Amino acid sequence: MSSPYRLGVLGSGKGSNFVAIAEAIAAGRIPAEVGIVISDVANAGILNHAAERSLPAKFIEPGRFRTKLEEDAERACVEALRMARVDLIVLAGFMRVLKGEFLRAFAGRIVNIHPSLLPSFPGLEAWKQALDHGVKFTGCTVHFVDAGVDSGPIVGQQTVPVLDHDTPETLHQRIHAAEHELYPKCVAAIARGEISIVGRRVTWNAN
Ligand code: GRF
């Protein structure tokens, strides 16, 4: 029997995408198990959600930088993920940019979810950028992670209409709901080996 596909989840915040993925696993919709949950924020909700489900969870002290992990922290993170024998790294609201050593250690095996239809509105507060720009549709994107910011090959996208009376908060809320549908679907397809990548193009080979 082959060993189950294992996920390493990294997050800095409340962890609602992690919950959506954990629920999809529990419901048999993702053929995988969670190997470890790691956060750079000691009291992050994502760590509580992991603990509630008796899943291994770890806080890693990020060090002195605001937007990236200090070298030792990045090494500790790689080590913990290797020890947990994870096949795929799932970034679920992880607020730091991952650097060379981490990217090399898990090349082509890191995915992220971003709250806009990339390549529009990369970076912070993407829902607010979309609203300020006046687009009529935005959404969310699951993509592989490369050395750029929100720039890797796109696995899947889900659209969300922008309504006339939207505020940043109401729009963000609906994007979040779309994320909870899209991320588990994309992770399931990857775990099932149904995804292939040629250049920037990711195709779904479900039969
Ligand atoms: C999501 O909006 C995601 O797009 C972004 O970070 C947020 C994480 O939310 N990368 P949560 O912690 O999963 O609730």
mmCIF file of C-alpha atoms and ligand atoms in Angstrom:
data_model
loop_
_atom_site.group_PDB
_atom_site.id
_atom_site.type_symbol
_atom_site.label_atom_id
_atom_site.label_comp_id
_atom_site.label_asym_id
_atom_site.label_seq_id
_atom_site.Cartn_x
_atom_site.Cartn_y
_atom_site.Cartn_z
ATOM 1 C CA MET A 1 0.000 0.000 0.000
ATOM 2 C CA SER A 2 1.446 3.414 -0.911
ATOM 3 C CA SER A 3 1.812 5.916 1.923
ATOM 4 C CA PRO A 4 -0.778 8.699 2.050
ATOM 5 C CA TYR A 5 -0.044 12.042 0.428
ATOM 6 C CA ARG A 6 0.995 14.465 3.135
ATOM 7 C CA LEU A 7 0.420 18.204 3.436
ATOM 8 C CA GLY A 8 2.486 20.761 5.339
ATOM 9 C CA VAL A 9 0.354 23.847 5.975
ATOM 10 C CA LEU A 10 1.850 27.270 6.741
ATOM 11 C CA GLY A 11 -0.282 30.164 7.978
ATOM 12 C CA SER A 12 -0.059 33.355 9.981
ATOM 13 C CA GLY A 13 -3.725 34.129 10.604
ATOM 14 C CA LYS A 14 -7.104 32.767 11.458
ATOM 15 C CA GLY A 15 -6.755 29.681 9.304
ATOM 16 C CA SER A 16 -10.150 29.496 7.613
ATOM 17 C CA ASN A 17 -8.596 28.057 4.438
ATOM 18 C CA PHE A 18 -6.841 25.447 6.535
ATOM 19 C CA VAL A 19 -10.201 24.546 8.119
ATOM 20 C CA ALA A 20 -11.778 24.194 4.649
ATOM 21 C CA ILE A 21 -8.955 21.847 3.622
ATOM 22 C CA ALA A 22 -9.079 19.860 6.892
ATOM 23 C CA GLU A 23 -12.853 19.453 6.489
ATOM 24 C CA ALA A 24 -12.452 18.327 2.883
ATOM 25 C CA ILE A 25 -9.902 15.723 4.004
ATOM 26 C CA ALA A 26 -12.246 14.530 6.770
ATOM 27 C CA ALA A 27 -15.088 14.263 4.240
ATOM 28 C CA GLY A 28 -12.905 12.182 1.901
ATOM 29 C CA ARG A 29 -12.764 14.886 -0.768
ATOM 30 C CA ILE A 30 -8.959 15.257 -0.583
ATOM 31 C CA PRO A 31 -6.944 11.998 -0.556
ATOM 32 C CA ALA A 32 -4.300 13.317 1.842
ATOM 33 C CA GLU A 33 -3.443 13.859 5.477
ATOM 34 C CA VAL A 34 -2.020 16.874 7.295
ATOM 35 C CA GLY A 35 1.588 16.157 8.308
ATOM 36 C CA ILE A 36 2.155 19.413 10.147
ATOM 37 C CA VAL A 37 0.813 22.953 10.556
ATOM 38 C CA ILE A 38 3.392 25.700 11.066
ATOM 39 C CA SER A 39 2.876 29.333 12.003
ATOM 40 C CA ASP A 40 5.164 32.314 12.470
ATOM 41 C CA VAL A 41 2.591 33.826 14.871
ATOM 42 C CA ALA A 42 2.449 32.230 18.326
ATOM 43 C CA ASN A 43 -1.260 32.835 18.928
ATOM 44 C CA ALA A 44 -2.493 32.396 15.346
ATOM 45 C CA GLY A 45 -5.951 30.872 14.959
ATOM 46 C CA ILE A 46 -4.557 28.315 12.531
ATOM 47 C CA LEU A 47 -2.552 26.696 15.367
ATOM 48 C CA ASN A 48 -5.696 26.423 17.501
ATOM 49 C CA HIS A 49 -7.618 24.846 14.621
ATOM 50 C CA ALA A 50 -4.809 22.286 14.231
ATOM 51 C CA ALA A 51 -4.765 21.544 17.968
ATOM 52 C CA GLU A 52 -8.568 21.123 18.021
ATOM 53 C CA ARG A 53 -8.158 18.433 15.358
ATOM 54 C CA SER A 54 -5.192 16.819 17.183
ATOM 55 C CA LEU A 55 -2.920 17.598 14.244
ATOM 56 C CA PRO A 56 0.796 18.316 14.770
ATOM 57 C CA ALA A 57 1.287 22.080 15.017
ATOM 58 C CA LYS A 58 4.368 24.175 15.552
ATOM 59 C CA PHE A 59 5.183 27.842 16.131
ATOM 60 C CA ILE A 60 8.457 28.943 14.585
ATOM 61 C CA GLU A 61 9.916 32.191 15.885
ATOM 62 C CA PRO A 62 10.329 34.192 12.660
ATOM 63 C CA GLY A 63 13.241 36.399 13.748
ATOM 64 C CA ARG A 64 13.861 40.087 13.226
ATOM 65 C CA PHE A 65 12.435 40.717 9.761
ATOM 66 C CA ARG A 66 8.849 41.713 9.052
ATOM 67 C CA THR A 67 8.266 40.257 5.604
ATOM 68 C CA LYS A 68 10.515 37.190 5.506
ATOM 69 C CA LEU A 69 11.824 34.524 7.863
ATOM 70 C CA GLU A 70 15.285 34.955 9.319
ATOM 71 C CA GLU A 71 17.721 32.333 7.959
ATOM 72 C CA ASP A 72 17.618 30.157 11.101
ATOM 73 C CA ALA A 73 13.821 30.254 11.132
ATOM 74 C CA GLU A 74 13.643 29.277 7.478
ATOM 75 C CA ARG A 75 16.025 26.380 8.159
ATOM 76 C CA ALA A 76 13.911 25.267 11.144
ATOM 77 C CA CYS A 77 10.834 25.394 8.967
ATOM 78 C CA VAL A 78 12.414 23.278 6.206
ATOM 79 C CA GLU A 79 13.630 20.808 8.826
ATOM 80 C CA ALA A 80 10.180 20.492 10.456
ATOM 81 C CA LEU A 81 8.518 19.948 7.060
ATOM 82 C CA ARG A 82 11.091 17.312 6.100
ATOM 83 C CA MET A 83 10.666 15.537 9.438
ATOM 84 C CA ALA A 84 6.919 15.515 8.812
ATOM 85 C CA ARG A 85 7.595 13.918 5.374
ATOM 86 C CA VAL A 86 5.275 16.265 3.542
ATOM 87 C CA ASP A 87 4.682 16.011 -0.199
ATOM 88 C CA LEU A 88 3.086 19.424 -0.721
ATOM 89 C CA ILE A 89 3.446 22.735 1.111
ATOM 90 C CA VAL A 90 0.131 24.575 1.329
ATOM 91 C CA LEU A 91 0.424 28.278 2.120
ATOM 92 C CA ALA A 92 -2.798 29.349 3.797
ATOM 93 C CA GLY A 93 -2.449 32.993 4.705
ATOM 94 C CA PHE A 94 1.296 32.815 5.381
ATOM 95 C CA MET A 95 2.366 36.452 5.488
ATOM 96 C CA ARG A 96 6.082 36.089 4.753
ATOM 97 C CA VAL A 97 7.905 35.706 1.458
ATOM 98 C CA LEU A 98 9.772 32.393 1.216
ATOM 99 C CA LYS A 99 13.359 32.593 0.034
ATOM 100 C CA GLY A 100 15.910 30.548 -1.894
ATOM 101 C CA GLU A 101 16.696 27.702 0.501
ATOM 102 C CA PHE A 102 13.032 26.983 1.191
ATOM 103 C CA LEU A 103 12.057 27.212 -2.485
ATOM 104 C CA ARG A 104 14.927 24.905 -3.493
ATOM 105 C CA ALA A 105 14.028 22.374 -0.787
ATOM 106 C CA PHE A 106 10.451 22.051 -2.081
ATOM 107 C CA ALA A 107 10.789 23.155 -5.708
ATOM 108 C CA GLY A 108 7.484 22.837 -7.575
ATOM 109 C CA ARG A 109 5.750 21.537 -4.441
ATOM 110 C CA ILE A 110 4.485 24.760 -2.850
ATOM 111 C CA VAL A 111 1.032 26.252 -3.501
ATOM 112 C CA ASN A 112 -0.555 29.478 -2.333
ATOM 113 C CA ILE A 113 -3.979 31.100 -2.456
ATOM 114 C CA HIS A 114 -4.282 34.754 -3.359
ATOM 115 C CA PRO A 115 -7.449 36.888 -3.065
ATOM 116 C CA SER A 116 -7.585 38.206 -6.646
ATOM 117 C CA LEU A 117 -7.592 36.935 -10.214
ATOM 118 C CA LEU A 118 -3.846 36.960 -10.817
ATOM 119 C CA PRO A 119 -1.911 38.460 -12.498
ATOM 120 C CA SER A 120 -4.179 41.373 -11.480
ATOM 121 C CA PHE A 121 -3.597 42.792 -8.033
ATOM 122 C CA PRO A 122 -0.682 40.841 -6.563
ATOM 123 C CA GLY A 123 0.557 41.837 -3.114
ATOM 124 C CA LEU A 124 -1.348 43.067 -0.071
ATOM 125 C CA GLU A 125 -5.093 43.816 0.269
ATOM 126 C CA ALA A 126 -5.835 42.559 -3.228
ATOM 127 C CA TRP A 127 -9.606 42.893 -2.682
ATOM 128 C CA LYS A 128 -9.149 46.586 -1.903
ATOM 129 C CA GLN A 129 -6.922 47.053 -4.944
ATOM 130 C CA ALA A 130 -9.675 45.481 -7.083
ATOM 131 C CA LEU A 131 -12.382 47.687 -5.582
ATOM 132 C CA ASP A 132 -10.288 50.860 -5.976
ATOM 133 C CA HIS A 133 -9.508 49.930 -9.585
ATOM 134 C CA GLY A 134 -13.187 49.505 -10.381
ATOM 135 C CA VAL A 135 -13.104 46.013 -11.876
ATOM 136 C CA LYS A 136 -16.488 44.288 -12.154
ATOM 137 C CA PHE A 137 -15.129 40.817 -11.397
ATOM 138 C CA THR A 138 -12.386 39.705 -9.092
ATOM 139 C CA GLY A 139 -11.911 36.408 -7.272
ATOM 140 C CA CYS A 140 -9.179 34.143 -6.030
ATOM 141 C CA THR A 141 -6.279 32.196 -7.488
ATOM 142 C CA VAL A 142 -4.418 29.073 -6.405
ATOM 143 C CA HIS A 143 -0.906 29.070 -7.838
ATOM 144 C CA PHE A 144 2.421 27.343 -7.480
ATOM 145 C CA VAL A 145 4.981 29.446 -5.670
ATOM 146 C CA ASP A 146 8.119 30.662 -7.376
ATOM 147 C CA ALA A 147 10.665 33.305 -6.393
ATOM 148 C CA GLY A 148 8.380 36.210 -7.373
ATOM 149 C CA VAL A 149 5.428 37.710 -5.521
ATOM 150 C CA ASP A 150 2.185 35.856 -6.398
ATOM 151 C CA SER A 151 3.692 35.029 -9.788
ATOM 152 C CA GLY A 152 3.910 31.229 -10.179
ATOM 153 C CA PRO A 153 1.900 28.963 -12.547
ATOM 154 C CA ILE A 154 -1.855 29.137 -11.952
ATOM 155 C CA VAL A 155 -3.622 25.950 -10.817
ATOM 156 C CA GLY A 156 -7.157 27.319 -10.547
ATOM 157 C CA GLN A 157 -9.236 30.480 -10.290
ATOM 158 C CA GLN A 158 -12.748 31.323 -9.124
ATOM 159 C CA THR A 159 -14.501 34.566 -9.993
ATOM 160 C CA VAL A 160 -16.446 36.804 -7.617
ATOM 161 C CA PRO A 161 -18.547 39.711 -8.964
ATOM 162 C CA VAL A 162 -17.911 43.164 -7.522
ATOM 163 C CA LEU A 163 -21.251 44.668 -6.476
ATOM 164 C CA ASP A 164 -22.098 48.384 -6.563
ATOM 165 C CA HIS A 165 -22.614 48.572 -2.807
ATOM 166 C CA ASP A 166 -19.495 46.561 -1.920
ATOM 167 C CA THR A 167 -17.113 47.782 0.749
ATOM 168 C CA PRO A 168 -13.631 46.284 1.088
ATOM 169 C CA GLU A 169 -15.033 44.127 3.912
ATOM 170 C CA THR A 170 -18.071 42.733 2.071
ATOM 171 C CA LEU A 171 -16.018 41.972 -1.036
ATOM 172 C CA HIS A 172 -13.265 40.345 1.021
ATOM 173 C CA GLN A 173 -15.873 38.169 2.752
ATOM 174 C CA ARG A 174 -17.235 36.797 -0.545
ATOM 175 C CA ILE A 175 -13.711 36.215 -1.878
ATOM 176 C CA HIS A 176 -12.921 34.283 1.295
ATOM 177 C CA ALA A 177 -15.991 32.089 0.748
ATOM 178 C CA ALA A 178 -14.824 31.410 -2.836
ATOM 179 C CA GLU A 179 -11.352 30.506 -1.528
ATOM 180 C CA HIS A 180 -12.883 27.857 0.718
ATOM 181 C CA GLU A 181 -14.357 26.167 -2.370
ATOM 182 C CA LEU A 182 -11.379 26.590 -4.691
ATOM 183 C CA TYR A 183 -8.441 25.650 -2.453
ATOM 184 C CA PRO A 184 -9.664 22.163 -1.458
ATOM 185 C CA LYS A 185 -10.499 21.381 -5.120
ATOM 186 C CA CYS A 186 -7.015 22.373 -6.279
ATOM 187 C CA VAL A 187 -5.238 20.533 -3.445
ATOM 188 C CA ALA A 188 -7.335 17.426 -4.176
ATOM 189 C CA ALA A 189 -6.379 17.507 -7.865
ATOM 190 C CA ILE A 190 -2.689 17.846 -6.981
ATOM 191 C CA ALA A 191 -2.874 15.057 -4.371
ATOM 192 C CA ARG A 192 -4.550 12.776 -6.931
ATOM 193 C CA GLY A 193 -1.757 13.475 -9.419
ATOM 194 C CA GLU A 194 -4.234 14.992 -11.857
ATOM 195 C CA ILE A 195 -2.196 18.122 -12.551
ATOM 196 C CA SER A 196 0.575 18.595 -15.092
ATOM 197 C CA ILE A 197 2.667 21.690 -15.690
ATOM 198 C CA VAL A 198 4.222 22.725 -18.979
ATOM 199 C CA GLY A 199 5.946 26.076 -18.762
ATOM 200 C CA ARG A 200 3.449 28.330 -17.020
ATOM 201 C CA ARG A 201 0.443 26.255 -18.036
ATOM 202 C CA VAL A 202 -1.126 23.890 -15.532
ATOM 203 C CA THR A 203 -3.557 21.360 -16.963
ATOM 204 C CA TRP A 204 -6.047 19.163 -15.129
ATOM 205 C CA ASN A 205 -5.972 15.610 -16.445
ATOM 206 C CA ALA A 206 -8.926 14.120 -14.589
ATOM 207 C CA ASN A 207 -10.480 11.272 -16.531
HETATM 208 C C1 GRF B 1 -6.744 34.549 2.465
HETATM 209 O O1 GRF B 1 -7.552 35.630 2.081
HETATM 210 C C2 GRF B 1 -5.728 34.251 1.388
HETATM 211 O O2 GRF B 1 -6.152 34.622 0.114
HETATM 212 C C3 GRF B 1 -4.542 35.070 1.784
HETATM 213 O O3 GRF B 1 -4.566 35.059 3.190
HETATM 214 C C4 GRF B 1 -5.894 34.895 3.667
HETATM 215 C C5 GRF B 1 -5.864 33.802 4.686
HETATM 216 O O4 GRF B 1 -7.067 33.679 5.386
HETATM 217 N N1 GRF B 1 -3.345 34.512 1.213
HETATM 218 P P1 GRF B 1 -7.275 32.474 6.394
HETATM 219 O O5 GRF B 1 -6.199 32.580 7.470
HETATM 220 O O6 GRF B 1 -7.185 31.199 5.633
HETATM 221 O O7 GRF B 1 -8.637 32.709 6.970
#
